[in-house]
Tab-separated table of N, CA and C in Angstrom:
chain	number	residue	atom	x	y	z
A	1	PRO	N	97.777	114.600	101.835
A	1	PRO	CA	96.507	113.733	101.814
A	1	PRO	C	96.996	112.225	101.196
A	2	ILE	N	96.518	111.104	101.790
A	2	ILE	CA	96.390	109.742	101.270
A	2	ILE	C	95.201	109.472	100.498
A	3	VAL	N	95.142	109.089	99.078
A	3	VAL	CA	93.844	108.658	98.568
A	3	VAL	C	94.016	107.225	98.318
A	4	ILE	N	92.543	106.487	98.399
A	4	ILE	CA	92.624	105.191	97.879
A	4	ILE	C	91.270	105.317	96.855
A	5	GLU	N	91.481	104.550	95.953
A	5	GLU	CA	90.208	104.635	94.656
A	5	GLU	C	89.263	103.636	95.248
A	6	ASN	N	87.992	103.884	95.111
A	6	ASN	CA	87.070	102.746	95.465
A	6	ASN	C	86.678	102.376	93.780
A	7	THR	N	85.541	101.350	94.254
A	7	THR	CA	85.592	100.425	92.956
A	7	THR	C	84.150	101.163	92.131
A	8	ARG	N	84.563	101.222	91.099
A	8	ARG	CA	83.394	101.760	90.266
A	8	ARG	C	82.545	100.737	89.876
A	9	VAL	N	81.176	101.011	89.336
A	9	VAL	CA	80.159	100.023	88.925
A	9	VAL	C	79.960	100.379	87.593
A	10	CYS	N	79.216	99.333	86.648
A	10	CYS	CA	78.948	99.584	85.382
A	10	CYS	C	78.028	100.765	84.879
A	11	THR	N	77.079	100.748	85.923
A	11	THR	CA	75.997	101.815	85.550
A	11	THR	C	76.111	103.143	85.979
A	12	ASP	N	77.338	103.466	86.372
A	12	ASP	CA	78.024	104.895	86.801
A	12	ASP	C	78.875	105.368	86.116
A	13	LEU	N	78.795	106.537	85.474
A	13	LEU	CA	79.807	107.103	84.582
A	13	LEU	C	80.805	107.700	85.712
A	14	LYS	N	80.716	107.869	86.841
A	14	LYS	CA	81.769	108.659	87.708
A	14	LYS	C	82.378	107.708	88.783
A	15	GLY	N	83.695	107.816	89.174
A	15	GLY	CA	84.318	106.938	90.313
A	15	GLY	C	84.103	107.608	91.329
A	16	SER	N	84.857	106.876	92.620
A	16	SER	CA	85.158	107.691	93.670
A	16	SER	C	86.581	107.328	94.294
A	17	PHE	N	86.971	108.302	95.418
A	17	PHE	CA	88.141	107.709	95.967
A	17	PHE	C	87.561	108.377	97.434
A	18	ARG	N	88.487	107.927	98.414
A	18	ARG	CA	88.426	108.388	99.790
A	18	ARG	C	89.855	108.910	100.222
A	19	ILE	N	89.808	109.810	100.981
A	19	ILE	CA	90.956	110.600	101.585
A	19	ILE	C	91.255	109.973	102.976
A	20	SER	N	92.083	108.805	102.871
A	20	SER	CA	92.168	108.111	104.145
A	20	SER	C	92.653	108.724	105.433
A	21	ASN	N	93.277	109.888	105.243
A	21	ASN	CA	93.666	110.631	106.486
A	21	ASN	C	93.045	111.801	106.630
A	22	TYR	N	91.765	111.734	106.425
A	22	TYR	CA	91.000	113.024	106.159
A	22	TYR	C	90.742	113.686	107.652
A	23	ASN	N	90.799	114.892	107.652
A	23	ASN	CA	90.738	115.886	108.881
A	23	ASN	C	89.630	116.781	108.585
A	24	ALA	N	88.604	117.119	109.447
A	24	ALA	CA	87.406	117.981	109.201
A	24	ALA	C	87.972	119.322	109.457
A	25	THR	N	88.924	119.405	110.005
A	25	THR	CA	89.390	120.815	110.201
A	25	THR	C	90.482	121.313	108.789
A	26	TYR	N	90.990	120.546	107.873
A	26	TYR	CA	91.876	120.852	106.975
A	26	TYR	C	90.565	121.195	105.590
A	27	ASN	N	91.083	122.011	104.998
A	27	ASN	CA	90.433	122.316	103.824
A	27	ASN	C	91.174	121.531	102.648
A	28	TYR	N	90.554	120.961	101.763
A	28	TYR	CA	90.929	120.039	100.668
A	28	TYR	C	90.741	120.751	99.174
A	29	VAL	N	91.773	120.838	98.626
A	29	VAL	CA	91.702	121.341	97.089
A	29	VAL	C	91.997	120.084	96.229
A	30	ILE	N	90.960	119.849	95.270
A	30	ILE	CA	90.889	119.100	94.062
A	30	ILE	C	90.925	119.632	93.166
A	31	SER	N	91.984	119.145	92.141
A	31	SER	CA	92.134	119.761	90.960
A	31	SER	C	92.268	118.836	89.751
A	32	PRO	N	91.697	118.774	88.503
A	32	PRO	CA	90.505	119.889	88.378
A	32	PRO	C	89.391	119.580	89.315
A	33	SER	N	88.572	120.685	89.184
A	33	SER	CA	87.260	120.640	89.952
A	33	SER	C	85.975	120.383	89.711
A	34	VAL	N	85.994	120.450	88.177
A	34	VAL	CA	84.616	120.176	87.592
A	34	VAL	C	84.027	118.921	87.972
A	35	ASP	N	82.531	119.087	88.120
A	35	ASP	CA	81.726	117.725	88.450
A	35	ASP	C	82.218	117.053	89.682
A	36	ILE	N	82.941	117.607	90.627
A	36	ILE	CA	83.578	116.761	91.720
A	36	ILE	C	82.422	117.168	92.934
A	37	VAL	N	82.220	116.093	93.538
A	37	VAL	CA	81.323	115.950	94.830
A	37	VAL	C	82.261	115.620	95.856
A	38	GLN	N	82.463	116.557	96.918
A	38	GLN	CA	83.255	116.194	98.324
A	38	GLN	C	82.428	115.786	99.457
A	39	ASN	N	82.140	114.847	100.038
A	39	ASN	CA	81.274	114.634	101.207
A	39	ASN	C	82.143	114.203	102.183
A	40	ALA	N	82.812	114.987	103.015
A	40	ALA	CA	83.866	114.565	104.000
A	40	ALA	C	84.927	113.852	103.381
A	41	ASP	N	85.345	112.726	103.664
A	41	ASP	CA	86.353	111.974	103.062
A	41	ASP	C	86.109	111.496	101.769
A	42	ILE	N	84.923	111.212	101.228
A	42	ILE	CA	84.613	110.459	100.097
A	42	ILE	C	84.579	111.608	98.895
A	43	VAL	N	85.120	111.394	97.498
A	43	VAL	CA	85.220	112.272	96.429
A	43	VAL	C	84.543	111.389	95.635
A	44	ILE	N	83.484	112.353	94.741
A	44	ILE	CA	82.825	111.491	93.835
A	44	ILE	C	83.448	112.368	92.444
A	45	ALA	N	84.032	111.784	91.480
A	45	ALA	CA	84.401	112.469	90.254
A	45	ALA	C	84.312	111.791	89.086
A	46	PRO	N	84.209	112.515	87.762
A	46	PRO	CA	84.433	111.551	86.502
A	46	PRO	C	85.817	110.982	86.271
A	47	VAL	N	85.655	110.323	85.360
A	47	VAL	CA	86.829	109.579	84.967
A	47	VAL	C	88.018	110.529	84.638
A	48	GLY	N	89.275	110.351	85.032
A	48	GLY	CA	90.278	111.343	84.853
A	48	GLY	C	91.212	111.499	85.801
A	49	SER	N	92.528	112.302	85.845
A	49	SER	CA	93.500	112.295	87.207
A	49	SER	C	92.949	113.678	87.701
A	50	TYR	N	93.376	113.521	88.881
A	50	TYR	CA	93.078	114.480	89.871
A	50	TYR	C	94.418	114.726	90.785
A	51	ILE	N	94.558	115.775	91.256
A	51	ILE	CA	95.538	116.298	92.490
A	51	ILE	C	94.933	116.723	93.599
A	52	ILE	N	95.300	116.200	94.830
A	52	ILE	CA	94.674	116.679	95.840
A	52	ILE	C	95.693	117.058	96.695
A	53	THR	N	95.076	118.559	97.512
A	53	THR	CA	96.263	119.068	98.362
A	53	THR	C	95.448	119.248	99.556
A	54	ALA	N	95.856	119.198	100.757
A	54	ALA	CA	95.282	119.941	102.027
A	54	ALA	C	95.894	121.349	102.408
A	55	LEU	N	94.983	122.088	102.811
A	55	LEU	CA	95.428	123.385	103.375
A	55	LEU	C	95.083	123.517	104.949
A	56	VAL	N	96.293	123.778	105.616
A	56	VAL	CA	96.115	123.736	107.042
A	56	VAL	C	96.814	124.814	107.445
A	57	ASN	N	96.227	125.650	108.294
A	57	ASN	CA	96.824	127.033	108.792
A	57	ASN	C	97.622	127.659	107.887
A	58	GLY	N	96.968	127.990	106.720
A	58	GLY	CA	97.555	128.588	105.744
A	58	GLY	C	98.878	128.065	105.018
A	59	CYS	N	98.993	126.602	105.240
A	59	CYS	CA	100.199	125.932	104.509
A	59	CYS	C	99.562	124.659	103.628
A	60	TYR	N	100.274	124.578	102.308
A	60	TYR	CA	99.469	123.571	101.639
A	60	TYR	C	100.430	122.343	101.851
A	61	SER	N	99.794	121.099	102.124
A	61	SER	CA	100.493	119.796	102.311
A	61	SER	C	101.063	119.487	100.732
A	62	ASP	N	101.944	118.368	100.731
A	62	ASP	CA	102.309	117.764	99.354
A	62	ASP	C	101.028	117.211	98.808
A	63	ASN	N	101.435	117.269	97.367
A	63	ASN	CA	100.128	116.765	96.692
A	63	ASN	C	99.822	115.124	96.638
A	64	SER	N	98.819	114.735	96.562
A	64	SER	CA	98.681	113.235	96.186
A	64	SER	C	97.766	113.239	94.814
A	65	SER	N	97.841	112.247	94.174
A	65	SER	CA	97.416	112.285	92.728
A	65	SER	C	96.698	110.868	92.720
A	66	ILE	N	95.593	110.890	91.910
A	66	ILE	CA	94.885	109.661	91.745
A	66	ILE	C	94.159	109.798	90.288
A	67	THR	N	94.117	108.620	89.684
A	67	THR	CA	93.487	108.654	88.283
A	67	THR	C	92.556	107.612	88.639
A	68	ILE	N	90.908	108.110	88.113
A	68	ILE	CA	90.008	107.459	88.104
A	68	ILE	C	89.999	106.837	86.488
A	69	ASN	N	90.001	105.557	86.481
A	69	ASN	CA	89.762	104.941	85.154
A	69	ASN	C	88.679	104.569	84.687
A	70	SER	N	88.477	104.627	83.074
A	70	SER	CA	87.328	104.190	82.693
A	70	SER	C	87.104	102.667	82.740
A	71	LYS	N	85.744	102.355	82.973
A	71	LYS	CA	85.473	100.885	83.120
A	71	LYS	C	84.578	100.446	82.030
A	72	ILE	N	85.205	99.389	81.174
A	72	ILE	CA	84.221	98.576	80.132
A	72	ILE	C	83.601	97.696	80.645
A	73	CYS	N	82.205	97.380	80.535
A	73	CYS	CA	81.476	96.558	81.143
A	73	CYS	C	80.749	95.722	79.935
């Protein structure tokens, strides 16, 4: 999967990213998965580093990684 970080706002302790090549027929594994909310191609997550993998027909894609950095306001 290809991931793109979205902008964080100062009032939110979480950030988000978008899976740009999202396919609704795939299953996406996001690790770690604590406090993660996935709504289709948008993933909301706390500050930290994540690995995203797609599961397609029993096969895993290459990993993509992203880091959501803390924002000082």
